[in-house]
Protein backbone atom coordinates (compact mmCIF):
# COMPACT_ATOMS: atom_id res chain seq x y z
CA UNK A 1 0.00 0.00 0.00
CA UNK A 2 2.48 2.70 1.11
CA UNK A 3 1.79 5.87 -0.83
CA UNK A 4 -0.63 4.24 -3.30
CA UNK A 5 -4.31 4.90 -2.67
CA UNK A 6 -6.50 1.77 -2.53
CA UNK A 7 -8.49 2.84 -5.59
CA UNK A 8 -5.28 3.44 -7.55
CA UNK A 9 -4.18 -0.11 -6.78
CA UNK A 10 -7.62 -1.42 -7.79
CA UNK A 11 -8.19 0.62 -10.97
CA UNK A 12 -4.74 1.80 -12.02
CA UNK A 13 -6.17 5.32 -12.55
CA UNK A 14 -4.59 8.30 -10.82
CA UNK A 15 -6.83 11.19 -9.77
CA UNK A 16 -6.36 14.31 -7.66
CA UNK A 17 -7.68 12.33 -4.68
CA UNK A 18 -5.02 9.63 -5.12
CA UNK A 19 -2.50 12.47 -4.83
CA UNK A 20 -4.24 13.63 -1.64
CA UNK A 21 -3.83 10.10 -0.25
CA UNK A 22 -0.09 10.13 -1.03
CA UNK A 23 0.25 13.56 0.59
CA UNK A 24 -1.47 12.24 3.73
CA UNK A 25 0.95 9.34 3.92
CA UNK A 26 3.83 11.78 3.44
CA UNK A 27 2.56 13.93 6.34
CA UNK A 28 2.32 10.89 8.60
CA UNK A 29 5.77 9.63 7.64
CA UNK A 30 7.40 13.01 8.34
CA UNK A 31 5.50 13.64 11.60
CA UNK A 32 6.09 10.13 12.96
CA UNK A 33 9.54 9.42 11.58
CA UNK A 34 8.35 6.02 10.35
CA UNK A 35 7.86 4.39 6.97
CA UNK A 36 4.27 3.82 5.75
CA UNK A 37 4.73 0.07 6.18
CA UNK A 38 7.34 -1.25 8.56
CA UNK A 39 7.92 -3.86 11.21
CA UNK A 40 8.30 -3.73 14.95
CA UNK A 41 10.67 -5.62 17.24
CA UNK A 42 8.50 -8.75 16.98
CA UNK A 43 8.89 -8.74 13.16
CA UNK A 44 5.16 -8.11 12.73
CA UNK A 45 4.01 -5.72 10.03
CA UNK A 46 2.98 -2.26 11.23
CA UNK A 47 0.89 -0.02 8.97
CA UNK A 48 1.65 3.60 9.87
CA UNK A 49 -1.81 5.01 9.19
CA UNK A 50 -3.45 2.35 11.39
CA UNK A 51 -0.89 2.95 14.14
CA UNK A 52 -1.62 6.71 14.13
CA UNK A 53 -5.37 5.99 14.01
CA UNK A 54 -5.06 3.84 17.16
CA UNK A 55 -3.26 6.71 18.93
CA UNK A 56 -6.00 9.11 17.79
CA UNK A 57 -8.76 6.81 19.04
CA UNK A 58 -7.08 6.42 22.44
CA UNK A 59 -6.66 10.19 22.82
CA UNK A 60 -2.87 9.99 22.61
CA UNK A 61 -2.24 11.18 19.05
CA UNK A 62 0.85 13.13 20.09
CA UNK A 63 2.47 9.84 21.14
CA UNK A 64 2.75 9.12 17.42
CA UNK A 65 5.14 12.06 16.87
CA UNK A 66 8.73 11.09 16.04
CA UNK A 67 10.41 10.35 19.40
CA UNK A 68 13.70 11.71 18.04
CA UNK A 69 12.19 15.18 18.44
CA UNK A 70 12.28 14.54 22.22
CA UNK A 71 9.19 16.68 22.74
CA UNK A 72 10.66 19.71 20.98
CA UNK A 73 7.67 20.47 18.74
CA UNK A 74 4.57 22.63 18.70
CA UNK A 75 1.77 20.34 19.92
CA UNK A 76 -0.96 22.25 18.08
CA UNK A 77 0.89 21.99 14.77
CA UNK A 78 1.73 18.32 15.33
CA UNK A 79 -1.92 17.55 16.08
CA UNK A 80 -3.01 19.32 12.88
CA UNK A 81 -0.44 17.39 10.81
CA UNK A 82 -1.40 14.01 12.26
CA UNK A 83 -5.15 14.58 11.92
CA UNK A 84 -4.67 15.95 8.42
CA UNK A 85 -2.56 12.92 7.52
CA UNK A 86 -5.38 10.64 8.68
CA UNK A 87 -7.98 12.66 6.75
CA UNK A 88 -5.94 12.61 3.54
CA UNK A 89 -5.07 8.91 3.84
CA UNK A 90 -8.67 7.79 4.42
CA UNK A 91 -9.31 4.67 2.30
CA UNK A 92 -12.50 6.01 0.71
CA UNK A 93 -11.68 8.82 -1.76
CA UNK A 94 -15.05 10.50 -1.17
CA UNK A 95 -14.09 11.09 2.47
CA UNK A 96 -10.75 12.77 1.66
CA UNK A 97 -10.44 16.56 1.52
CA UNK A 98 -9.44 18.35 -1.67
CA UNK A 99 -5.94 19.85 -1.79
CA UNK A 100 -7.58 23.28 -1.66
CA UNK A 101 -9.19 22.26 1.65
CA UNK A 102 -5.88 20.79 2.85
CA UNK A 103 -4.22 24.16 2.26
CA UNK A 104 -6.97 25.89 4.24
CA UNK A 105 -6.30 23.53 7.16
CA UNK A 106 -2.53 24.05 6.93
CA UNK A 107 -2.95 27.84 6.74
CA UNK A 108 -5.36 27.56 9.71
CA UNK A 109 -8.09 29.28 7.72
CA UNK A 110 -10.33 26.42 8.88
CA UNK A 111 -10.22 24.06 11.85
CA UNK A 112 -8.92 20.61 10.95
CA UNK A 113 -11.75 18.14 11.63
CA UNK A 114 -11.31 14.70 13.11
CA UNK A 115 -11.12 11.80 10.66
CA UNK A 116 -14.44 10.09 9.88
CA UNK A 117 -15.38 7.68 12.69
CA UNK A 118 -14.80 4.02 11.93
CA UNK A 119 -14.46 0.98 14.10
CA UNK A 120 -12.16 -0.73 11.59
CA UNK A 121 -8.58 -0.02 10.70
CA UNK A 122 -7.95 1.88 7.48
CA UNK A 123 -6.18 -1.20 6.11
CA UNK A 124 -9.27 -3.34 6.71
CA UNK A 125 -11.52 -0.80 4.98
CA UNK A 126 -9.16 -0.61 2.00
CA UNK A 127 -9.03 -4.40 1.77
CA UNK A 128 -12.82 -4.63 1.87
CA UNK A 129 -13.12 -2.00 -0.87
CA UNK A 130 -10.68 -3.91 -3.04
CA UNK A 131 -12.74 -7.05 -2.51
CA UNK A 132 -15.93 -5.25 -3.61
CA UNK A 133 -17.65 -4.58 -0.28
CA UNK A 134 -19.89 -1.55 -0.48
CA UNK A 135 -19.90 1.47 1.81
CA UNK A 136 -23.00 0.19 3.64
CA UNK A 137 -21.15 -2.82 4.97
CA UNK A 138 -18.13 -0.74 5.91
CA UNK A 139 -20.28 1.69 7.90
CA UNK A 140 -22.19 -0.93 9.93
CA UNK A 141 -22.46 -0.07 13.62
CA UNK A 142 -19.75 -1.60 15.76
CA UNK A 143 -21.39 -4.74 17.16
CA UNK A 144 -18.09 -6.51 17.35
CA UNK A 145 -15.57 -8.27 19.48
CA UNK A 146 -12.01 -7.07 19.54
CA UNK A 147 -9.25 -9.62 19.27
CA UNK A 148 -6.23 -9.41 21.53
CA UNK A 149 -3.72 -6.76 20.63
CA UNK A 150 -0.11 -5.96 21.24
CA UNK A 151 0.12 -2.63 23.11
CA UNK A 152 0.69 0.21 20.66
CA UNK A 153 -0.32 -1.84 17.61
CA UNK A 154 -3.51 -1.88 15.56
CA UNK A 155 -6.28 -4.28 16.48
CA UNK A 156 -8.56 -6.33 14.26
CA UNK A 157 -12.26 -6.34 14.93
CA UNK A 158 -14.57 -9.23 14.07
CA UNK A 159 -18.38 -8.92 13.96
CA UNK A 160 -20.15 -11.13 16.51
CA UNK A 161 -23.19 -11.79 14.39
CA UNK A 162 -24.12 -11.79 10.73
CA UNK A 163 -27.04 -9.89 9.24
PDB file of C-alpha atoms in Angstrom:
ATOM      1  CA  UNK A   1       0.000   0.000   0.000  1.00  0.00           C
ATOM      2  CA  UNK A   2       2.484   2.699   1.111  1.00  0.00           C
ATOM      3  CA  UNK A   3       1.787   5.874  -0.827  1.00  0.00           C
ATOM      4  CA  UNK A   4      -0.626   4.241  -3.297  1.00  0.00           C
ATOM      5  CA  UNK A   5      -4.305   4.904  -2.666  1.00  0.00           C
ATOM      6  CA  UNK A   6      -6.496   1.773  -2.528  1.00  0.00           C
ATOM      7  CA  UNK A   7      -8.491   2.839  -5.593  1.00  0.00           C
ATOM      8  CA  UNK A   8      -5.278   3.440  -7.553  1.00  0.00           C
ATOM      9  CA  UNK A   9      -4.182  -0.111  -6.781  1.00  0.00           C
ATOM     10  CA  UNK A  10      -7.621  -1.417  -7.787  1.00  0.00           C
ATOM     11  CA  UNK A  11      -8.190   0.619 -10.971  1.00  0.00           C
ATOM     12  CA  UNK A  12      -4.744   1.805 -12.022  1.00  0.00           C
ATOM     13  CA  UNK A  13      -6.167   5.317 -12.548  1.00  0.00           C
ATOM     14  CA  UNK A  14      -4.594   8.301 -10.824  1.00  0.00           C
ATOM     15  CA  UNK A  15      -6.832  11.192  -9.766  1.00  0.00           C
ATOM     16  CA  UNK A  16      -6.360  14.315  -7.656  1.00  0.00           C
ATOM     17  CA  UNK A  17      -7.680  12.327  -4.682  1.00  0.00           C
ATOM     18  CA  UNK A  18      -5.024   9.626  -5.120  1.00  0.00           C
ATOM     19  CA  UNK A  19      -2.501  12.466  -4.826  1.00  0.00           C
ATOM     20  CA  UNK A  20      -4.241  13.625  -1.636  1.00  0.00           C
ATOM     21  CA  UNK A  21      -3.826  10.099  -0.253  1.00  0.00           C
ATOM     22  CA  UNK A  22      -0.088  10.128  -1.029  1.00  0.00           C
ATOM     23  CA  UNK A  23       0.246  13.556   0.591  1.00  0.00           C
ATOM     24  CA  UNK A  24      -1.470  12.239   3.725  1.00  0.00           C
ATOM     25  CA  UNK A  25       0.952   9.336   3.921  1.00  0.00           C
ATOM     26  CA  UNK A  26       3.834  11.780   3.443  1.00  0.00           C
ATOM     27  CA  UNK A  27       2.558  13.929   6.338  1.00  0.00           C
ATOM     28  CA  UNK A  28       2.323  10.895   8.604  1.00  0.00           C
ATOM     29  CA  UNK A  29       5.773   9.633   7.640  1.00  0.00           C
ATOM     30  CA  UNK A  30       7.397  13.012   8.339  1.00  0.00           C
ATOM     31  CA  UNK A  31       5.502  13.639  11.600  1.00  0.00           C
ATOM     32  CA  UNK A  32       6.090  10.131  12.959  1.00  0.00           C
ATOM     33  CA  UNK A  33       9.541   9.417  11.579  1.00  0.00           C
ATOM     34  CA  UNK A  34       8.346   6.018  10.351  1.00  0.00           C
ATOM     35  CA  UNK A  35       7.857   4.391   6.975  1.00  0.00           C
ATOM     36  CA  UNK A  36       4.273   3.818   5.750  1.00  0.00           C
ATOM     37  CA  UNK A  37       4.729   0.071   6.184  1.00  0.00           C
ATOM     38  CA  UNK A  38       7.339  -1.254   8.561  1.00  0.00           C
ATOM     39  CA  UNK A  39       7.915  -3.859  11.212  1.00  0.00           C
ATOM     40  CA  UNK A  40       8.300  -3.728  14.947  1.00  0.00           C
ATOM     41  CA  UNK A  41      10.672  -5.625  17.236  1.00  0.00           C
ATOM     42  CA  UNK A  42       8.501  -8.755  16.980  1.00  0.00           C
ATOM     43  CA  UNK A  43       8.890  -8.741  13.163  1.00  0.00           C
ATOM     44  CA  UNK A  44       5.163  -8.108  12.733  1.00  0.00           C
ATOM     45  CA  UNK A  45       4.007  -5.717  10.034  1.00  0.00           C
ATOM     46  CA  UNK A  46       2.977  -2.260  11.228  1.00  0.00           C
ATOM     47  CA  UNK A  47       0.892  -0.025   8.969  1.00  0.00           C
ATOM     48  CA  UNK A  48       1.653   3.598   9.869  1.00  0.00           C
ATOM     49  CA  UNK A  49      -1.811   5.010   9.186  1.00  0.00           C
ATOM     50  CA  UNK A  50      -3.455   2.349  11.393  1.00  0.00           C
ATOM     51  CA  UNK A  51      -0.891   2.949  14.143  1.00  0.00           C
ATOM     52  CA  UNK A  52      -1.622   6.707  14.126  1.00  0.00           C
ATOM     53  CA  UNK A  53      -5.375   5.987  14.015  1.00  0.00           C
ATOM     54  CA  UNK A  54      -5.056   3.845  17.163  1.00  0.00           C
ATOM     55  CA  UNK A  55      -3.264   6.706  18.933  1.00  0.00           C
ATOM     56  CA  UNK A  56      -5.996   9.106  17.791  1.00  0.00           C
ATOM     57  CA  UNK A  57      -8.758   6.808  19.045  1.00  0.00           C
ATOM     58  CA  UNK A  58      -7.085   6.422  22.435  1.00  0.00           C
ATOM     59  CA  UNK A  59      -6.655  10.188  22.817  1.00  0.00           C
ATOM     60  CA  UNK A  60      -2.868   9.987  22.609  1.00  0.00           C
ATOM     61  CA  UNK A  61      -2.244  11.180  19.051  1.00  0.00           C
ATOM     62  CA  UNK A  62       0.848  13.131  20.090  1.00  0.00           C
ATOM     63  CA  UNK A  63       2.473   9.840  21.143  1.00  0.00           C
ATOM     64  CA  UNK A  64       2.748   9.125  17.415  1.00  0.00           C
ATOM     65  CA  UNK A  65       5.138  12.061  16.870  1.00  0.00           C
ATOM     66  CA  UNK A  66       8.728  11.093  16.045  1.00  0.00           C
ATOM     67  CA  UNK A  67      10.415  10.346  19.400  1.00  0.00           C
ATOM     68  CA  UNK A  68      13.704  11.705  18.038  1.00  0.00           C
ATOM     69  CA  UNK A  69      12.188  15.175  18.440  1.00  0.00           C
ATOM     70  CA  UNK A  70      12.281  14.543  22.218  1.00  0.00           C
ATOM     71  CA  UNK A  71       9.185  16.676  22.745  1.00  0.00           C
ATOM     72  CA  UNK A  72      10.656  19.711  20.982  1.00  0.00           C
ATOM     73  CA  UNK A  73       7.669  20.474  18.742  1.00  0.00           C
ATOM     74  CA  UNK A  74       4.571  22.630  18.697  1.00  0.00           C
ATOM     75  CA  UNK A  75       1.769  20.343  19.923  1.00  0.00           C
ATOM     76  CA  UNK A  76      -0.960  22.250  18.077  1.00  0.00           C
ATOM     77  CA  UNK A  77       0.893  21.994  14.766  1.00  0.00           C
ATOM     78  CA  UNK A  78       1.731  18.321  15.327  1.00  0.00           C
ATOM     79  CA  UNK A  79      -1.917  17.547  16.078  1.00  0.00           C
ATOM     80  CA  UNK A  80      -3.006  19.323  12.883  1.00  0.00           C
ATOM     81  CA  UNK A  81      -0.439  17.393  10.806  1.00  0.00           C
ATOM     82  CA  UNK A  82      -1.398  14.011  12.257  1.00  0.00           C
ATOM     83  CA  UNK A  83      -5.151  14.584  11.925  1.00  0.00           C
ATOM     84  CA  UNK A  84      -4.674  15.949   8.418  1.00  0.00           C
ATOM     85  CA  UNK A  85      -2.560  12.923   7.520  1.00  0.00           C
ATOM     86  CA  UNK A  86      -5.380  10.643   8.679  1.00  0.00           C
ATOM     87  CA  UNK A  87      -7.976  12.663   6.747  1.00  0.00           C
ATOM     88  CA  UNK A  88      -5.941  12.607   3.545  1.00  0.00           C
ATOM     89  CA  UNK A  89      -5.073   8.913   3.845  1.00  0.00           C
ATOM     90  CA  UNK A  90      -8.667   7.790   4.415  1.00  0.00           C
ATOM     91  CA  UNK A  91      -9.308   4.667   2.300  1.00  0.00           C
ATOM     92  CA  UNK A  92     -12.502   6.006   0.705  1.00  0.00           C
ATOM     93  CA  UNK A  93     -11.684   8.816  -1.759  1.00  0.00           C
ATOM     94  CA  UNK A  94     -15.054  10.500  -1.168  1.00  0.00           C
ATOM     95  CA  UNK A  95     -14.085  11.086   2.468  1.00  0.00           C
ATOM     96  CA  UNK A  96     -10.748  12.772   1.656  1.00  0.00           C
ATOM     97  CA  UNK A  97     -10.442  16.563   1.519  1.00  0.00           C
ATOM     98  CA  UNK A  98      -9.441  18.348  -1.668  1.00  0.00           C
ATOM     99  CA  UNK A  99      -5.940  19.848  -1.789  1.00  0.00           C
ATOM    100  CA  UNK A 100      -7.580  23.282  -1.661  1.00  0.00           C
ATOM    101  CA  UNK A 101      -9.192  22.263   1.646  1.00  0.00           C
ATOM    102  CA  UNK A 102      -5.881  20.789   2.851  1.00  0.00           C
ATOM    103  CA  UNK A 103      -4.219  24.163   2.260  1.00  0.00           C
ATOM    104  CA  UNK A 104      -6.971  25.894   4.243  1.00  0.00           C
ATOM    105  CA  UNK A 105      -6.295  23.535   7.158  1.00  0.00           C
ATOM    106  CA  UNK A 106      -2.529  24.051   6.927  1.00  0.00           C
ATOM    107  CA  UNK A 107      -2.950  27.839   6.740  1.00  0.00           C
ATOM    108  CA  UNK A 108      -5.357  27.561   9.705  1.00  0.00           C
ATOM    109  CA  UNK A 109      -8.090  29.282   7.724  1.00  0.00           C
ATOM    110  CA  UNK A 110     -10.328  26.416   8.882  1.00  0.00           C
ATOM    111  CA  UNK A 111     -10.218  24.065  11.852  1.00  0.00           C
ATOM    112  CA  UNK A 112      -8.922  20.614  10.954  1.00  0.00           C
ATOM    113  CA  UNK A 113     -11.750  18.136  11.628  1.00  0.00           C
ATOM    114  CA  UNK A 114     -11.309  14.700  13.114  1.00  0.00           C
ATOM    115  CA  UNK A 115     -11.117  11.803  10.660  1.00  0.00           C
ATOM    116  CA  UNK A 116     -14.445  10.089   9.883  1.00  0.00           C
ATOM    117  CA  UNK A 117     -15.383   7.683  12.685  1.00  0.00           C
ATOM    118  CA  UNK A 118     -14.797   4.024  11.929  1.00  0.00           C
ATOM    119  CA  UNK A 119     -14.465   0.979  14.100  1.00  0.00           C
ATOM    120  CA  UNK A 120     -12.160  -0.731  11.591  1.00  0.00           C
ATOM    121  CA  UNK A 121      -8.583  -0.020  10.698  1.00  0.00           C
ATOM    122  CA  UNK A 122      -7.952   1.877   7.483  1.00  0.00           C
ATOM    123  CA  UNK A 123      -6.183  -1.200   6.110  1.00  0.00           C
ATOM    124  CA  UNK A 124      -9.266  -3.343   6.709  1.00  0.00           C
ATOM    125  CA  UNK A 125     -11.523  -0.799   4.984  1.00  0.00           C
ATOM    126  CA  UNK A 126      -9.164  -0.614   2.003  1.00  0.00           C
ATOM    127  CA  UNK A 127      -9.027  -4.405   1.774  1.00  0.00           C
ATOM    128  CA  UNK A 128     -12.823  -4.633   1.868  1.00  0.00           C
ATOM    129  CA  UNK A 129     -13.122  -2.003  -0.870  1.00  0.00           C
ATOM    130  CA  UNK A 130     -10.677  -3.906  -3.037  1.00  0.00           C
ATOM    131  CA  UNK A 131     -12.742  -7.051  -2.511  1.00  0.00           C
ATOM    132  CA  UNK A 132     -15.931  -5.249  -3.608  1.00  0.00           C
ATOM    133  CA  UNK A 133     -17.647  -4.582  -0.281  1.00  0.00           C
ATOM    134  CA  UNK A 134     -19.890  -1.547  -0.476  1.00  0.00           C
ATOM    135  CA  UNK A 135     -19.900   1.473   1.814  1.00  0.00           C
ATOM    136  CA  UNK A 136     -22.999   0.194   3.645  1.00  0.00           C
ATOM    137  CA  UNK A 137     -21.154  -2.821   4.968  1.00  0.00           C
ATOM    138  CA  UNK A 138     -18.129  -0.742   5.907  1.00  0.00           C
ATOM    139  CA  UNK A 139     -20.280   1.693   7.900  1.00  0.00           C
ATOM    140  CA  UNK A 140     -22.195  -0.926   9.927  1.00  0.00           C
ATOM    141  CA  UNK A 141     -22.455  -0.065  13.622  1.00  0.00           C
ATOM    142  CA  UNK A 142     -19.748  -1.595  15.764  1.00  0.00           C
ATOM    143  CA  UNK A 143     -21.387  -4.739  17.159  1.00  0.00           C
ATOM    144  CA  UNK A 144     -18.087  -6.511  17.346  1.00  0.00           C
ATOM    145  CA  UNK A 145     -15.575  -8.272  19.478  1.00  0.00           C
ATOM    146  CA  UNK A 146     -12.013  -7.067  19.538  1.00  0.00           C
ATOM    147  CA  UNK A 147      -9.250  -9.620  19.269  1.00  0.00           C
ATOM    148  CA  UNK A 148      -6.227  -9.408  21.533  1.00  0.00           C
ATOM    149  CA  UNK A 149      -3.715  -6.763  20.629  1.00  0.00           C
ATOM    150  CA  UNK A 150      -0.112  -5.956  21.239  1.00  0.00           C
ATOM    151  CA  UNK A 151       0.118  -2.635  23.113  1.00  0.00           C
ATOM    152  CA  UNK A 152       0.692   0.212  20.658  1.00  0.00           C
ATOM    153  CA  UNK A 153      -0.316  -1.840  17.611  1.00  0.00           C
ATOM    154  CA  UNK A 154      -3.509  -1.882  15.557  1.00  0.00           C
ATOM    155  CA  UNK A 155      -6.276  -4.283  16.481  1.00  0.00           C
ATOM    156  CA  UNK A 156      -8.556  -6.327  14.264  1.00  0.00           C
ATOM    157  CA  UNK A 157     -12.263  -6.344  14.928  1.00  0.00           C
ATOM    158  CA  UNK A 158     -14.573  -9.231  14.072  1.00  0.00           C
ATOM    159  CA  UNK A 159     -18.378  -8.918  13.959  1.00  0.00           C
ATOM    160  CA  UNK A 160     -20.153 -11.131  16.512  1.00  0.00           C
ATOM    161  CA  UNK A 161     -23.192 -11.794  14.385  1.00  0.00           C
ATOM    162  CA  UNK A 162     -24.121 -11.793  10.728  1.00  0.00           C
ATOM    163  CA  UNK A 163     -27.038  -9.894   9.237  1.00  0.00           C
TER     164      UNK A 163
END
